[in-house]
mmCIF file of C-alpha atoms and ligand atoms in Angstrom:
data_model
loop_
_atom_site.group_PDB
_atom_site.id
_atom_site.type_symbol
_atom_site.label_atom_id
_atom_site.label_comp_id
_atom_site.label_asym_id
_atom_site.label_seq_id
_atom_site.Cartn_x
_atom_site.Cartn_y
_atom_site.Cartn_z
ATOM 1 C CA MET L 1 -0.890 29.366 6.991
ATOM 2 C CA LEU L 2 -3.749 28.170 4.738
ATOM 3 C CA ASN L 3 -4.603 25.450 7.264
ATOM 4 C CA SER L 4 -4.803 27.909 10.158
ATOM 5 C CA MET L 5 -7.017 30.239 8.067
ATOM 6 C CA ILE L 6 -9.345 27.317 7.276
ATOM 7 C CA ARG L 7 -9.371 26.290 10.962
ATOM 8 C CA SER L 8 -10.277 29.761 12.180
ATOM 9 C CA ALA L 9 -12.971 30.093 9.475
ATOM 10 C CA LYS L 10 -14.441 26.772 10.627
ATOM 11 C CA GLU L 11 -14.347 27.846 14.276
ATOM 12 C CA SER L 12 -16.041 31.147 13.552
ATOM 13 C CA LEU L 13 -18.764 29.377 11.509
ATOM 14 C CA LYS L 14 -19.305 26.926 14.388
ATOM 15 C CA ALA L 15 -19.569 29.799 16.882
ATOM 16 C CA ARG L 16 -22.095 31.617 14.698
ATOM 17 C CA GLN L 17 -24.114 28.432 14.276
ATOM 18 C CA ALA L 18 -24.175 27.847 18.030
ATOM 19 C CA SER L 19 -25.061 31.402 18.988
ATOM 20 C CA GLY L 20 -27.344 32.445 16.101
ATOM 21 C CA GLY L 21 -31.081 32.091 15.543
ATOM 22 C CA PRO L 22 -32.706 29.635 13.103
ATOM 23 C CA ILE L 23 -31.943 31.706 9.979
ATOM 24 C CA VAL L 24 -28.242 32.017 10.874
ATOM 25 C CA LYS L 25 -28.138 28.273 11.608
ATOM 26 C CA LEU L 26 -29.710 27.473 8.235
ATOM 27 C CA ALA L 27 -27.328 29.798 6.394
ATOM 28 C CA VAL L 28 -24.294 28.266 8.117
ATOM 29 C CA THR L 29 -25.496 24.736 7.329
ATOM 30 C CA ALA L 30 -26.002 25.746 3.695
ATOM 31 C CA LEU L 31 -22.376 26.931 3.615
ATOM 32 C CA VAL L 32 -20.860 24.016 5.521
ATOM 33 C CA LEU L 33 -22.579 21.156 3.705
ATOM 34 C CA PRO L 34 -21.140 21.821 0.217
ATOM 35 C CA TRP L 35 -17.735 22.429 1.819
ATOM 36 C CA LYS L 36 -17.818 19.060 3.597
ATOM 37 C CA THR L 37 -19.044 17.313 0.445
ATOM 38 C CA ALA L 38 -16.254 18.858 -1.637
ATOM 39 C CA LEU L 39 -13.692 17.777 0.970
ATOM 40 C CA ALA L 40 -15.028 14.198 0.994
ATOM 41 C CA VAL L 41 -14.964 14.026 -2.829
ATOM 42 C CA LYS L 42 -11.388 15.363 -2.865
ATOM 43 C CA ASN L 43 -10.354 12.714 -0.305
ATOM 44 C CA ILE L 44 -12.087 9.924 -2.207
ATOM 45 C CA ILE L 45 -10.207 10.900 -5.373
ATOM 46 C CA PHE L 46 -6.751 11.594 -3.942
ATOM 47 C CA ASN L 47 -6.466 9.729 -0.622
ATOM 48 C CA SER L 48 -6.311 5.934 -0.967
ATOM 49 C CA ASN L 49 -6.504 5.371 2.817
ATOM 50 C CA TYR L 50 -9.680 7.477 3.057
ATOM 51 C CA ARG L 51 -11.087 5.576 0.071
ATOM 52 C CA SER L 52 -10.407 2.232 1.778
ATOM 53 C CA ILE L 53 -12.297 3.382 4.876
ATOM 54 C CA VAL L 54 -15.297 4.562 2.836
ATOM 55 C CA ARG L 55 -15.290 1.151 1.133
ATOM 56 C CA LEU L 56 -15.284 -0.590 4.544
ATOM 57 C CA LEU L 57 -18.185 1.510 5.786
ATOM 58 C CA LEU L 58 -20.174 0.830 2.626
ATOM 59 C CA PHE L 59 -19.504 -2.873 2.153
ATOM 60 C CA SER L 60 -18.373 -4.278 5.538
ATOM 61 C CA SER L 61 -20.226 -2.105 8.022
ATOM 62 C CA ARG L 62 -21.450 -5.138 10.020
ATOM 63 C CA LYS L 63 -17.922 -6.467 10.404
ATOM 64 C CA VAL L 64 -15.740 -3.398 10.862
ATOM 65 C CA HIS L 65 -14.930 -2.021 14.326
ATOM 66 C CA GLN L 66 -12.592 0.951 14.524
ATOM 67 C CA THR L 67 -12.158 2.346 11.007
ATOM 68 C CA SER L 68 -9.079 4.513 11.579
ATOM 69 C CA SER L 69 -5.850 2.756 10.663
ATOM 70 C CA PHE L 70 -3.667 4.859 12.977
ATOM 71 C CA THR L 71 -0.789 2.828 14.427
ATOM 72 C CA SER L 72 2.904 3.141 15.267
ATOM 73 C CA MET L 73 5.911 1.075 16.335
ATOM 74 C CA ASP L 74 6.006 0.036 20.011
ATOM 75 C CA ARG L 75 2.775 1.852 20.770
ATOM 76 C CA TYR L 76 2.105 -0.002 24.058
ATOM 77 C CA PRO L 77 5.494 -0.808 25.650
ATOM 78 C CA VAL L 78 4.051 -1.460 29.126
ATOM 79 C CA ILE L 79 1.533 -4.009 27.844
ATOM 80 C CA PHE L 80 4.019 -5.659 25.489
ATOM 81 C CA SER L 81 6.651 -5.972 28.235
ATOM 82 C CA ALA L 82 4.146 -7.417 30.718
ATOM 83 C CA SER L 83 3.059 -9.999 28.140
ATOM 84 C CA ARG L 84 6.664 -10.952 27.385
ATOM 85 C CA ASP L 85 7.362 -11.351 31.126
ATOM 86 C CA TYR L 86 4.298 -13.587 31.514
ATOM 87 C CA PHE L 87 5.671 -15.946 28.839
ATOM 88 C CA GLN L 88 9.281 -15.864 30.039
ATOM 89 C CA ASP L 89 9.503 -19.687 30.287
ATOM 90 C CA LYS L 90 7.726 -20.385 27.001
ATOM 91 C CA GLN L 91 9.401 -19.704 23.664
ATOM 92 C CA GLU L 92 7.268 -21.421 21.010
ATOM 93 C CA LEU L 93 4.316 -19.085 20.966
ATOM 94 C CA ASN L 94 1.587 -18.634 18.382
ATOM 95 C CA ILE L 95 0.502 -14.977 18.419
ATOM 96 C CA LEU L 96 -2.298 -13.099 16.672
ATOM 97 C CA SER L 97 -2.372 -9.353 16.112
ATOM 98 C CA TYR L 98 -6.079 -8.731 15.477
ATOM 99 C CA GLY L 99 -6.440 -5.414 13.666
ATOM 100 C CA CYS L 100 -2.766 -5.073 12.764
ATOM 101 C CA SER L 101 -3.355 -2.114 10.421
ATOM 102 C CA THR L 102 -0.209 -1.469 8.343
ATOM 103 C CA GLY L 103 1.875 -4.022 10.268
ATOM 104 C CA GLU L 104 3.907 -1.978 12.776
ATOM 105 C CA GLU L 105 2.350 -3.967 15.629
ATOM 106 C CA VAL L 106 3.526 -7.251 14.087
ATOM 107 C CA LEU L 107 7.060 -5.893 13.617
ATOM 108 C CA THR L 108 7.002 -4.699 17.229
ATOM 109 C CA LEU L 109 5.808 -8.070 18.522
ATOM 110 C CA ARG L 110 8.716 -9.725 16.728
ATOM 111 C CA GLN L 111 11.093 -7.595 18.860
ATOM 112 C CA TYR L 112 9.378 -8.741 22.075
ATOM 113 C CA PHE L 113 8.905 -12.376 20.976
ATOM 114 C CA PRO L 114 11.892 -13.363 18.779
ATOM 115 C CA ASN L 115 10.866 -17.052 18.455
ATOM 116 C CA ALA L 116 7.120 -16.751 18.068
ATOM 117 C CA ARG L 117 4.971 -17.380 15.042
ATOM 118 C CA ILE L 118 3.077 -14.115 14.518
ATOM 119 C CA ILE L 119 -0.029 -13.659 12.380
ATOM 120 C CA GLY L 120 -1.344 -10.181 11.616
ATOM 121 C CA THR L 121 -4.913 -9.792 10.462
ATOM 122 C CA ASP L 122 -6.938 -6.806 9.319
ATOM 123 C CA ILE L 123 -10.195 -6.147 7.544
ATOM 124 C CA ASN L 124 -8.769 -3.235 5.543
ATOM 125 C CA LYS L 125 -7.283 -4.625 2.321
ATOM 126 C CA HIS L 126 -5.448 -1.388 1.608
ATOM 127 C CA SER L 127 -3.595 -1.723 4.950
ATOM 128 C CA LEU L 128 -2.936 -5.420 4.324
ATOM 129 C CA ALA L 129 -1.307 -4.600 0.980
ATOM 130 C CA GLN L 130 1.121 -2.351 2.884
ATOM 131 C CA CYS L 131 1.777 -5.137 5.429
ATOM 132 C CA ARG L 132 2.742 -7.480 2.617
ATOM 133 C CA ARG L 133 5.527 -5.140 1.499
ATOM 134 C CA LEU L 134 7.210 -5.253 4.937
ATOM 135 C CA PRO L 135 10.502 -7.057 5.512
ATOM 136 C CA VAL L 136 9.232 -10.074 7.494
ATOM 137 C CA ASP L 137 10.716 -13.465 8.301
ATOM 138 C CA GLY L 138 9.222 -16.884 7.520
ATOM 139 C CA ARG L 139 7.376 -17.033 10.851
ATOM 140 C CA MET L 140 5.277 -13.937 10.233
ATOM 141 C CA ASP L 141 2.241 -13.742 7.988
ATOM 142 C CA PHE L 142 -0.624 -11.370 7.169
ATOM 143 C CA ILE L 143 -4.139 -12.588 6.483
ATOM 144 C CA TYR L 144 -7.532 -11.048 5.752
ATOM 145 C CA SER L 145 -9.731 -10.909 8.848
ATOM 146 C CA SER L 146 -12.541 -13.416 8.677
ATOM 147 C CA PRO L 147 -13.247 -15.844 11.539
ATOM 148 C CA ASP L 148 -12.744 -18.868 9.244
ATOM 149 C CA GLU L 149 -9.433 -17.630 7.861
ATOM 150 C CA ILE L 150 -8.104 -16.744 11.336
ATOM 151 C CA ARG L 151 -9.180 -20.116 12.739
ATOM 152 C CA LYS L 152 -6.977 -21.906 10.191
ATOM 153 C CA HIS L 153 -3.939 -20.319 11.908
ATOM 154 C CA GLY L 154 -5.013 -20.862 15.521
ATOM 155 C CA PRO L 155 -5.290 -21.655 18.339
ATOM 156 C CA PHE L 156 -3.202 -18.837 19.821
ATOM 157 C CA ASP L 157 -1.166 -18.381 22.988
ATOM 158 C CA ALA L 158 -1.665 -14.633 22.829
ATOM 159 C CA ILE L 159 -4.092 -12.404 20.975
ATOM 160 C CA PHE L 160 -3.370 -8.681 20.879
ATOM 161 C CA CYS L 161 -6.494 -6.690 20.065
ATOM 162 C CA MET L 162 -5.338 -3.115 20.434
ATOM 163 C CA ALA L 163 -7.411 -0.024 19.558
ATOM 164 C CA VAL L 164 -9.780 -2.175 17.483
ATOM 165 C CA LEU L 165 -12.938 -2.773 19.548
ATOM 166 C CA GLN L 166 -14.170 0.826 19.559
ATOM 167 C CA ARG L 167 -15.707 3.421 17.240
ATOM 168 C CA ARG L 168 -14.681 7.058 16.718
ATOM 169 C CA PRO L 169 -13.271 7.413 20.261
ATOM 170 C CA HIS L 170 -12.164 11.022 19.798
ATOM 171 C CA ARG L 171 -15.483 12.178 18.390
ATOM 172 C CA VAL L 172 -17.366 10.244 21.097
ATOM 173 C CA ALA L 173 -15.298 12.030 23.757
ATOM 174 C CA ALA L 174 -15.599 15.474 22.144
ATOM 175 C CA ASN L 175 -19.377 15.186 21.615
ATOM 176 C CA LYS L 176 -19.932 13.683 25.082
ATOM 177 C CA THR L 177 -21.888 10.866 23.419
ATOM 178 C CA ALA L 178 -24.145 9.196 25.987
ATOM 179 C CA SER L 179 -24.960 6.028 24.073
ATOM 180 C CA LEU L 180 -23.015 3.949 21.563
ATOM 181 C CA ALA L 181 -26.122 1.944 20.629
ATOM 182 C CA ALA L 182 -26.447 3.530 17.186
ATOM 183 C CA ILE L 183 -22.806 3.344 16.116
ATOM 184 C CA TYR L 184 -21.222 0.496 18.098
ATOM 185 C CA PRO L 185 -23.564 -1.478 20.356
ATOM 186 C CA PHE L 186 -22.182 -3.690 23.138
ATOM 187 C CA GLU L 187 -23.335 -6.820 21.268
ATOM 188 C CA ARG L 188 -20.815 -6.116 18.450
ATOM 189 C CA PHE L 189 -18.018 -6.044 21.025
ATOM 190 C CA GLU L 190 -19.228 -9.137 22.845
ATOM 191 C CA GLU L 191 -19.625 -11.157 19.654
ATOM 192 C CA THR L 192 -16.022 -10.446 18.642
ATOM 193 C CA VAL L 193 -14.650 -11.120 22.122
ATOM 194 C CA ALA L 194 -16.444 -14.493 22.060
ATOM 195 C CA MET L 195 -14.922 -15.256 18.651
ATOM 196 C CA LEU L 196 -11.419 -14.382 19.918
ATOM 197 C CA ASP L 197 -12.054 -16.426 23.069
ATOM 198 C CA SER L 198 -12.794 -19.488 20.914
ATOM 199 C CA LEU L 199 -9.279 -19.172 19.419
ATOM 200 C CA MET L 200 -7.423 -19.078 22.759
ATOM 201 C CA ASN L 201 -5.158 -21.745 24.217
ATOM 202 C CA PRO L 202 -5.575 -22.389 27.978
ATOM 203 C CA ASN L 203 -3.272 -20.170 30.066
ATOM 204 C CA GLY L 204 -2.861 -17.885 27.053
ATOM 205 C CA LEU L 205 -3.258 -14.110 27.127
ATOM 206 C CA LEU L 206 -6.135 -12.218 25.559
ATOM 207 C CA ILE L 207 -5.162 -8.566 25.492
ATOM 208 C CA ILE L 208 -7.941 -6.111 24.761
ATOM 209 C CA HIS L 209 -6.614 -2.601 25.058
ATOM 210 C CA PHE L 210 -8.019 0.792 24.056
ATOM 211 C CA THR L 211 -11.657 -0.232 23.925
ATOM 212 C CA GLN L 212 -14.971 1.328 24.894
ATOM 213 C CA TYR L 213 -16.258 -1.795 26.679
ATOM 214 C CA SER L 214 -14.969 -4.326 29.199
ATOM 215 C CA LEU L 215 -14.279 -8.016 28.587
ATOM 216 C CA MET L 216 -15.420 -8.555 32.181
ATOM 217 C CA ASP L 217 -18.969 -7.550 31.130
ATOM 218 C CA THR L 218 -19.163 -10.255 28.448
ATOM 219 C CA LYS L 219 -20.461 -13.818 28.600
ATOM 220 C CA VAL L 220 -16.894 -15.209 28.444
ATOM 221 C CA ALA L 221 -15.713 -13.253 31.525
ATOM 222 C CA SER L 222 -15.840 -16.266 33.867
ATOM 223 C CA GLY L 223 -13.225 -17.981 31.685
ATOM 224 C CA TYR L 224 -10.596 -15.337 32.495
ATOM 225 C CA ASP L 225 -8.404 -14.037 35.286
ATOM 226 C CA ILE L 226 -7.069 -10.494 35.153
ATOM 227 C CA LEU L 227 -3.298 -10.156 34.884
ATOM 228 C CA GLY L 228 -1.897 -7.281 36.954
ATOM 229 C CA ASP L 229 -3.569 -3.888 37.028
ATOM 230 C CA TYR L 230 -2.774 -2.827 33.491
ATOM 231 C CA ASP L 231 -5.431 -0.242 32.966
ATOM 232 C CA GLN L 232 -6.121 1.720 29.779
ATOM 233 C CA TYR L 233 -4.084 4.431 31.461
ATOM 234 C CA ASP L 234 -3.956 6.875 28.570
ATOM 235 C CA TYR L 235 -7.263 6.108 26.868
ATOM 236 C CA LEU L 236 -9.257 9.303 26.573
ATOM 237 C CA SER L 237 -12.654 8.060 25.369
ATOM 238 C CA PRO L 238 -15.360 7.392 27.954
ATOM 239 C CA THR L 239 -16.325 3.759 28.500
ATOM 240 C CA PHE L 240 -19.753 2.157 28.191
ATOM 241 C CA ASP L 241 -21.862 -0.527 29.899
ATOM 242 C CA VAL L 242 -23.685 -3.611 28.568
ATOM 243 C CA ASN L 243 -26.573 -1.393 27.465
ATOM 244 C CA SER L 244 -24.127 0.720 25.444
ATOM 245 C CA GLN L 245 -24.708 3.645 27.857
ATOM 246 C CA VAL L 246 -21.857 5.819 29.064
ATOM 247 C CA ILE L 247 -20.449 5.023 32.521
ATOM 248 C CA PRO L 248 -20.287 8.299 34.481
ATOM 249 C CA GLY L 249 -16.841 9.042 35.839
ATOM 250 C CA ARG L 250 -13.966 6.967 34.658
ATOM 251 C CA LYS L 251 -14.174 3.242 35.346
ATOM 252 C CA PRO L 252 -10.725 1.604 35.089
ATOM 253 C CA LEU L 253 -10.675 -1.050 32.393
ATOM 254 C CA ASN L 254 -8.175 -3.880 32.636
ATOM 255 C CA SER L 255 -6.368 -4.898 29.489
ATOM 256 C CA ILE L 256 -4.608 -8.257 29.972
ATOM 257 C CA PHE L 257 -6.605 -11.406 30.658
ATOM 258 C CA ILE L 258 -5.405 -14.974 31.289
ATOM 259 C CA LYS L 259 -7.526 -17.722 29.770
ATOM 260 C CA LYS L 260 -8.227 -20.213 32.569
ATOM 261 C CA SER L 261 -7.615 -23.941 32.072
ATOM 262 C CA PRO L 262 -10.885 -25.833 31.604
HETATM 263 C C1 SAM B 301 -6.545 2.133 15.150
HETATM 264 S S1 SAM B 301 -6.040 0.745 14.225
HETATM 265 C C2 SAM B 301 -5.113 -0.130 15.447
HETATM 266 C C3 SAM B 301 -3.848 -0.707 14.893
HETATM 267 C C4 SAM B 301 -2.960 -1.385 15.928
HETATM 268 N N1 SAM B 301 -3.617 -2.507 16.525
HETATM 269 C C5 SAM B 301 -2.554 -0.409 17.004
HETATM 270 O O1 SAM B 301 -3.101 -0.444 18.100
HETATM 271 O O2 SAM B 301 -1.706 0.441 16.736
HETATM 272 C C6 SAM B 301 -7.569 -0.209 14.137
HETATM 273 C C7 SAM B 301 -7.472 -1.292 13.095
HETATM 274 O O3 SAM B 301 -8.524 -2.244 13.318
HETATM 275 C C8 SAM B 301 -8.914 -2.733 12.050
HETATM 276 N N2 SAM B 301 -10.207 -3.438 12.113
HETATM 277 C C9 SAM B 301 -11.453 -2.937 12.234
HETATM 278 N N3 SAM B 301 -12.359 -3.925 12.226
HETATM 279 C C10 SAM B 301 -11.671 -5.090 12.085
HETATM 280 C C11 SAM B 301 -12.046 -6.455 11.999
HETATM 281 N N4 SAM B 301 -13.340 -6.841 12.024
HETATM 282 N N5 SAM B 301 -11.069 -7.384 11.871
HETATM 283 C C12 SAM B 301 -9.768 -7.024 11.844
HETATM 284 N N6 SAM B 301 -9.357 -5.737 11.894
HETATM 285 C C13 SAM B 301 -10.290 -4.782 12.025
HETATM 286 C C14 SAM B 301 -8.932 -1.467 11.197
HETATM 287 O O4 SAM B 301 -8.955 -1.749 9.819
HETATM 288 C C15 SAM B 301 -7.652 -0.778 11.665
HETATM 289 O O5 SAM B 301 -6.546 -1.158 10.903
#
């Protein structure tokens, strides 16, 4: 009830701001700004997840990709099943979940790959603390995401990088953002893809799913074949080119890539 009243008040303020003259716009801004500030302060005090994201934006802004920690069990069954089928004759796998959030992805991967060693990594220490409370076996581990730390556990037969290499996809879609240059330039994506590439075993799978850019646009593209036509079928954000500019229309983005043998 309270939530719907707040929502309709927000919508009516937005409508007035959009339709009104400069004085109305100024008055609405003067009302909205203290409201937003109060909300942020409340979240910083009472919401530990929100606090962890503010900390990331303040102290790790050069390293963090997607800040939201949203995740769930078996979030990508089609991609997970295709990856399991690809490795049907190989049991001893070393797998990385890059951006594992609170660990559901690692628990899910265990169901698809019962004999694998699985490392989950995340840059959000608050999420990692939750991972470390999960009931895991001796062949699963969670580590802080830094290239040096990850390298100690590699190389990997499969790297799952799901819903990590992107920024504010919902807001970008809603605002019809034409360029990601200011918030998430292509170079940030490419640099991380190159780092992940350096951790790959030949014939392994690099899975980059739910992302605003394409691996095939990066400098490591020639080292990969595409597996199947697994597109980001239900990804709602627009996608962007090497200049961080929006690609008009929807360009299908593949998700599963096979690292070629040298
Ligand atoms: C939306 S969640 C995705 C979780 C899970 N992979 C999934 O798809 O359900 C994005 C995660 O990426 C993490 N992340 C952002 N930048 C990272 C980085 N540089 N290294 C590792 N994780 C990162 C965030 O902290 C967050 O937990």
